[in-house]
Short mmCIF file of C-alpha atoms and ligand atoms in Angstrom, two decimals:
data_model
loop_
_atom_site.label_atom_id
_atom_site.label_comp_id
_atom_site.label_asym_id
_atom_site.label_seq_id
_atom_site.Cartn_x
_atom_site.Cartn_y
_atom_site.Cartn_z
CA UNK G 1 -3.88 13.72 17.99
CA UNK G 2 -3.76 10.67 15.85
CA UNK G 3 -2.33 7.69 17.75
CA UNK G 4 0.27 7.35 15.11
CA UNK G 5 1.25 10.95 15.39
CA UNK G 6 1.27 10.68 19.15
CA UNK G 7 3.56 7.70 19.02
CA UNK G 8 5.88 9.52 16.74
CA UNK G 9 6.09 12.84 18.46
CA UNK G 10 6.38 11.43 21.94
CA UNK G 11 9.46 9.53 21.00
CA UNK G 12 11.99 12.22 20.44
CA UNK G 13 15.21 11.11 18.77
CA UNK G 14 17.05 12.45 21.80
CA UNK G 15 15.50 9.74 23.91
CA UNK G 16 17.67 7.25 22.15
CA UNK G 17 20.18 5.92 24.61
CA UNK G 18 23.75 6.89 23.89
CA UNK G 19 25.68 4.39 21.92
CA UNK G 20 22.66 3.04 20.10
CA UNK G 21 23.23 3.78 16.49
CA UNK G 22 20.47 5.25 14.41
CA UNK G 23 18.12 2.89 12.71
CA UNK G 24 19.14 0.01 14.87
CA UNK G 25 15.69 -1.10 15.90
CA UNK G 26 12.69 -1.87 13.78
CA UNK G 27 10.79 0.67 15.79
CA UNK G 28 13.23 3.35 14.79
CA UNK G 29 13.05 2.17 11.28
CA UNK G 30 9.30 2.39 11.30
CA UNK G 31 9.36 5.91 12.63
CA UNK G 32 11.62 7.11 9.87
CA UNK G 33 10.34 5.03 7.12
CA UNK G 34 6.61 5.14 7.31
CA UNK G 35 4.77 2.11 6.18
CA UNK G 36 3.30 0.62 3.14
CA UNK G 37 1.33 2.25 0.55
CA UNK G 38 -2.32 1.75 1.13
CA UNK G 39 -2.63 0.98 -2.53
CA UNK G 40 -5.81 2.35 -3.85
CA UNK G 41 -7.35 -0.86 -4.89
CA UNK G 42 -10.05 -1.81 -2.48
CA UNK G 43 -13.60 -0.69 -2.78
CA UNK G 44 -14.91 2.06 -0.53
CA UNK G 45 -11.44 2.85 0.54
CA UNK G 46 -11.44 6.55 -0.12
CA UNK G 47 -11.54 7.28 3.56
CA UNK G 48 -10.09 10.15 5.46
CA UNK G 49 -6.59 9.09 4.72
CA UNK G 50 -5.14 12.49 4.13
CA UNK G 51 -4.59 13.40 7.75
CA UNK G 52 -2.93 10.09 8.45
CA UNK G 53 -1.03 10.04 5.22
CA UNK G 54 0.28 13.52 5.77
CA UNK G 55 2.43 12.20 8.57
CA UNK G 56 4.38 10.03 6.24
CA UNK G 57 5.37 13.05 4.27
CA UNK G 58 6.91 14.89 7.21
CA UNK G 59 10.53 15.66 6.55
CA UNK G 60 12.79 13.14 8.14
CA UNK G 61 16.43 13.51 8.92
CA UNK G 62 18.53 11.88 6.28
CA UNK G 63 20.04 8.70 7.59
CA UNK G 64 22.33 6.18 6.04
CA UNK G 65 20.58 2.97 5.14
CA UNK G 66 22.03 -0.23 6.42
CA UNK G 67 23.27 -2.66 3.80
CA UNK G 68 20.25 -4.15 2.10
CA UNK G 69 19.63 -7.67 0.90
CA UNK G 70 19.69 -7.55 -2.87
CA UNK G 71 16.65 -9.82 -3.23
CA UNK G 72 14.13 -8.61 -0.63
CA UNK G 73 15.55 -5.09 -0.12
CA UNK G 74 15.31 -5.50 3.65
CA UNK G 75 18.31 -4.69 5.84
CA UNK G 76 20.55 -7.76 5.74
CA UNK G 77 20.07 -8.48 9.45
CA UNK G 78 16.31 -8.76 9.01
CA UNK G 79 16.28 -10.31 5.55
CA UNK G 80 12.94 -11.87 4.66
CA UNK G 81 14.21 -14.15 1.90
CA UNK G 82 13.49 -17.34 3.91
CA UNK G 83 9.79 -16.40 3.58
CA UNK G 84 9.93 -15.82 -0.16
CA UNK G 85 9.21 -18.60 -2.64
CA UNK G 86 12.33 -20.47 -3.75
CA UNK G 87 11.61 -19.54 -7.36
CA UNK G 88 9.60 -16.66 -8.78
CA UNK G 89 5.92 -17.57 -9.16
CA UNK G 90 4.74 -18.63 -12.58
CA UNK G 91 2.12 -16.13 -13.61
CA UNK G 92 0.89 -14.90 -16.94
CA UNK G 93 -0.40 -11.51 -15.73
CA UNK G 94 1.86 -8.47 -16.05
CA UNK G 95 1.84 -6.04 -13.15
CA UNK G 96 2.71 -2.38 -13.50
CA UNK G 97 3.23 -0.66 -10.17
CA UNK G 98 3.02 3.11 -10.43
CA UNK G 99 4.93 4.25 -7.41
CA UNK G 100 4.79 7.73 -5.93
CA UNK G 101 8.39 9.00 -5.53
CA UNK G 102 7.92 9.39 -1.74
CA UNK G 103 7.20 5.68 -1.45
CA UNK G 104 10.60 4.66 -2.79
CA UNK G 105 12.46 5.96 0.24
CA UNK G 106 10.27 4.44 2.90
CA UNK G 107 11.90 1.71 4.86
CA UNK G 108 8.89 -0.51 5.37
CA UNK G 109 7.86 -0.97 1.79
CA UNK G 110 5.90 -3.89 0.47
CA UNK G 111 6.60 -3.54 -3.25
CA UNK G 112 10.17 -4.93 -3.07
CA UNK G 113 8.75 -8.02 -1.38
CA UNK G 114 6.16 -8.36 -4.11
CA UNK G 115 8.76 -7.90 -6.86
CA UNK G 116 11.01 -10.48 -5.21
CA UNK G 117 8.25 -13.10 -5.50
CA UNK G 118 7.51 -12.50 -9.18
CA UNK G 119 9.48 -12.92 -12.41
CA UNK G 120 11.23 -9.66 -13.32
CA UNK G 121 9.39 -9.30 -16.61
CA UNK G 122 6.02 -9.67 -14.87
CA UNK G 123 6.40 -6.91 -12.28
CA UNK G 124 7.54 -3.48 -13.43
CA UNK G 125 7.78 -0.53 -11.08
CA UNK G 126 7.52 2.94 -12.54
CA UNK G 127 8.31 5.81 -10.23
CA UNK G 128 6.77 9.22 -10.72
CA UNK G 129 3.74 11.44 -10.29
CA UNK G 130 3.05 12.47 -13.85
CA UNK G 131 3.07 10.20 -16.89
CA UNK G 132 2.40 11.19 -20.46
CA UNK G 133 2.55 9.78 -23.97
CA UNK G 134 5.77 11.67 -24.67
CA UNK G 135 7.48 10.88 -21.39
CA UNK G 136 6.48 7.24 -21.27
CA UNK G 137 5.48 5.72 -24.59
CA UNK G 138 5.70 2.18 -23.17
CA UNK G 139 3.23 2.90 -20.38
CA UNK G 140 1.05 4.77 -22.80
CA UNK G 141 0.86 1.72 -25.08
CA UNK G 142 0.01 -0.46 -22.08
CA UNK G 143 -2.78 1.90 -21.01
CA UNK G 144 -4.30 1.79 -24.50
CA UNK G 145 -4.44 -1.99 -24.70
CA UNK G 146 -7.91 -3.44 -24.30
CA UNK G 147 -6.67 -6.17 -21.98
CA UNK G 148 -5.16 -3.78 -19.43
CA UNK G 149 -6.93 -3.01 -16.15
CA UNK G 150 -6.27 -0.39 -13.52
CA UNK G 151 -7.00 -1.23 -9.90
CA UNK G 152 -8.50 1.86 -8.34
CA UNK G 153 -11.71 2.00 -6.30
CA UNK G 154 -14.67 4.17 -7.16
CA UNK G 155 -18.18 4.28 -8.51
CA UNK G 156 -16.92 3.60 -12.02
CA UNK G 157 -14.90 0.58 -11.00
CA UNK G 158 -16.14 -2.93 -11.76
CA UNK G 159 -15.62 -5.75 -9.31
CA UNK G 160 -12.63 -7.63 -10.69
CA UNK G 161 -14.06 -11.07 -9.98
CA UNK G 162 -17.32 -10.32 -11.77
CA UNK G 163 -15.60 -8.44 -14.57
CA UNK G 164 -13.52 -11.39 -15.71
CA UNK G 165 -16.60 -13.59 -15.90
CA UNK G 166 -18.29 -11.31 -18.40
CA UNK G 167 -15.38 -9.76 -20.25
CA UNK G 168 -14.83 -11.07 -23.78
CA UNK G 169 -11.14 -10.20 -23.47
CA UNK G 170 -9.24 -11.77 -20.61
CA UNK G 171 -7.02 -9.18 -18.86
CA UNK G 172 -3.27 -9.67 -19.19
CA UNK G 173 -2.00 -6.54 -17.47
CA UNK G 174 -2.91 -4.79 -14.22
CA UNK G 175 -1.81 -1.34 -13.12
CA UNK G 176 -1.67 -0.66 -9.37
CA UNK G 177 -0.84 2.71 -7.83
CA UNK G 178 1.53 2.56 -4.87
CA UNK G 179 1.30 5.56 -2.57
CA UNK G 180 -0.67 6.86 0.38
CA UNK G 181 -4.36 7.36 -0.24
CA UNK G 182 -3.96 11.00 -1.17
CA UNK G 183 -0.93 10.33 -3.36
CA UNK G 184 -2.71 7.55 -5.20
CA UNK G 185 -5.73 9.77 -5.75
CA UNK G 186 -3.52 12.52 -7.15
CA UNK G 187 -1.78 10.11 -9.51
CA UNK G 188 -5.02 8.54 -10.71
CA UNK G 189 -6.94 11.74 -11.35
CA UNK G 190 -4.13 13.91 -12.69
CA UNK G 191 -2.89 11.48 -15.34
CA UNK G 192 -5.36 11.08 -18.17
CA UNK G 193 -3.50 7.95 -19.28
CA UNK G 194 -4.83 6.09 -16.25
CA UNK G 195 -8.40 6.79 -17.29
CA UNK G 196 -7.91 4.70 -20.43
CA UNK G 197 -7.79 1.16 -19.00
CA UNK G 198 -10.87 -0.49 -17.54
CA UNK G 199 -11.13 0.52 -13.88
CA UNK G 200 -11.63 -2.34 -11.43
CA UNK G 201 -11.68 -2.82 -7.68
CA UNK G 202 -11.48 -5.72 -5.29
CA UNK G 203 -14.31 -6.94 -3.13
CA UNK G 204 -12.50 -9.06 -0.65
CA UNK G 205 -13.13 -10.09 2.90
CA UNK G 206 -9.40 -9.95 3.55
CA UNK G 207 -8.60 -7.58 6.40
CA UNK G 208 -5.24 -5.95 6.09
CA UNK G 209 -2.57 -7.98 7.74
CA UNK G 210 -0.22 -5.06 7.58
CA UNK G 211 -1.05 -4.30 11.17
CA UNK G 212 1.93 -2.11 11.95
CA UNK G 213 0.53 0.79 10.02
CA UNK G 214 -2.74 2.59 10.69
CA UNK G 215 -5.12 2.24 7.78
CA UNK G 216 -8.28 4.29 7.45
CA UNK G 217 -10.47 1.18 7.55
CA UNK G 218 -9.96 -2.53 8.10
CA UNK G 219 -10.57 -3.09 4.42
CA UNK G 220 -7.69 -0.92 3.22
CA UNK G 221 -4.99 -3.15 1.89
CA UNK G 222 -1.33 -2.55 1.24
CA UNK G 223 -0.02 -2.65 -2.33
CA UNK G 224 1.33 -6.14 -1.77
CA UNK G 225 -2.03 -7.36 -0.48
CA UNK G 226 -3.90 -5.79 -3.41
CA UNK G 227 -1.55 -7.43 -5.86
CA UNK G 228 -1.87 -10.76 -4.04
CA UNK G 229 -5.66 -10.72 -4.20
CA UNK G 230 -5.80 -9.47 -7.80
CA UNK G 231 -3.28 -12.03 -9.02
CA UNK G 232 -4.98 -14.94 -7.30
CA UNK G 233 -8.25 -13.93 -8.98
CA UNK G 234 -6.72 -13.43 -12.43
CA UNK G 235 -4.54 -16.53 -12.26
CA UNK G 236 -7.37 -18.51 -10.61
CA UNK G 237 -4.99 -19.75 -7.97
CA UNK G 238 -5.43 -19.02 -4.26
CA UNK G 239 -1.95 -20.30 -3.44
CA UNK G 240 -0.59 -17.12 -5.01
CA UNK G 241 -2.25 -15.01 -2.32
CA UNK G 242 -0.86 -17.23 0.42
CA UNK G 243 2.65 -17.19 -1.00
CA UNK G 244 2.70 -13.43 -1.52
CA UNK G 245 1.37 -12.68 1.95
CA UNK G 246 3.90 -14.90 3.75
CA UNK G 247 6.76 -12.33 3.73
CA UNK G 248 4.36 -9.59 4.86
CA UNK G 249 3.22 -11.70 7.79
CA UNK G 250 6.86 -12.39 8.68
CA UNK G 251 7.67 -8.68 8.45
CA UNK G 252 4.79 -7.74 10.76
CA UNK G 253 5.51 -10.46 13.25
CA UNK G 254 9.18 -9.42 13.40
CA UNK G 255 8.30 -5.76 13.88
CA UNK G 256 5.80 -6.63 16.61
CA UNK G 257 8.30 -8.81 18.43
CA UNK G 258 10.68 -5.88 18.40
CA UNK G 259 8.43 -3.29 19.88
CA UNK G 260 6.22 -2.09 17.04
CA UNK G 261 2.61 -1.54 18.04
CA UNK G 262 -0.41 -3.01 16.33
CA UNK G 263 -2.09 -0.06 14.69
CA UNK G 264 -5.82 -0.47 14.75
CA UNK G 265 -7.65 1.15 11.91
CA UNK G 266 -9.32 4.47 12.47
CA UNK G 267 -12.61 2.72 11.79
CA UNK G 268 -11.98 0.21 14.59
CA UNK G 269 -10.97 2.94 17.04
CA UNK G 270 -14.08 4.98 16.26
CA UNK G 271 -16.47 2.06 16.48
CA UNK G 272 -15.10 0.97 19.80
CA UNK G 273 -14.99 4.39 21.39
CA UNK G 274 -11.20 4.30 21.43
CA UNK G 275 -10.56 7.22 19.12
CA UNK G 276 -8.14 9.36 21.10
CA UNK G 277 -8.85 12.73 19.52
CA UNK G 278 -11.86 15.02 19.87
CA UNK G 279 -14.18 14.75 16.91
CA UNK G 280 -13.33 17.28 14.21
CA UNK G 281 -15.21 20.58 14.06
CA UNK G 282 -15.01 20.75 10.29
CA UNK G 283 -18.38 19.52 9.03
CA UNK G 284 -17.00 17.65 6.05
CA UNK G 285 -14.47 15.77 8.20
CA UNK G 286 -17.11 15.09 10.85
CA UNK G 287 -19.40 13.61 8.20
CA UNK G 288 -16.59 11.36 6.99
CA UNK G 289 -15.96 10.16 10.55
CA UNK G 290 -19.65 9.43 11.05
CA UNK G 291 -19.76 7.45 7.81
CA UNK G 292 -16.70 5.53 8.86
CA UNK G 293 -18.31 4.73 12.20
CA UNK G 294 -21.42 3.47 10.49
CA UNK G 295 -19.38 1.60 7.92
CA UNK G 296 -21.11 3.29 5.08
CA UNK G 297 -19.03 3.12 2.00
CA UNK G 298 -17.41 6.45 1.27
ZN1 ZN V 301 16.58 -10.95 1.67
#
């Protein structure tokens, strides 16, 4: 059993002590809400995410959300606004976040934090799984522009940092898909619109700091982290990365102080002999695990 799954199933809702209202602890929140989207924007990140991601799609009992802060979208008691920049960052790049509908209802989301740091007209979130010319003429126009990029890893994807050195047209718009690995893959491959912009990926040494969610490998970044790295490259300003990551670090440190567990990546668990499940019998899955253990890009 996946450690994540184990943690979830072993904590039955009935274990909650009487009188403790639902969703009162971050731990509870995490269990219901899921985590971030491992935005598909880092190279070699097409790991065996499906089995992990599947957990986030399990039906959860509907629960009333606590009142949310209007700026950071966190519950008011754990508002992260003190960690956000006083004013939205000055950037010239436009971000389009294509968000899988399941992501919108997760409690621990990183996109609202990202949006809260950026000017409204520079960060647009579009929710859905299928996009077409007819349904979304605005997005369609964006995808057809020669200065639009889509951040999605793969053999076809150029390294963003190298790409901007050679490109005659400087990119002004970046599309990022926000969803689990399998959701992002579905959105990317099933919408022909997203094949139109130049495909790029990030080669970064940044390890995900979103440690309260299991990622397939240490190099899988959350949507917020992808956006932070991409923007600091495009805007040629490393402070952007620092500023955007501050609320994420605060979120993780708060969750950890309140009982959340650090979730080591599957890659780390495998390499250190800590993987708690028997190796899969399915040959394809076994091959993926072996590649992950040897850190071969898959
Ligand atoms: Zn707030």
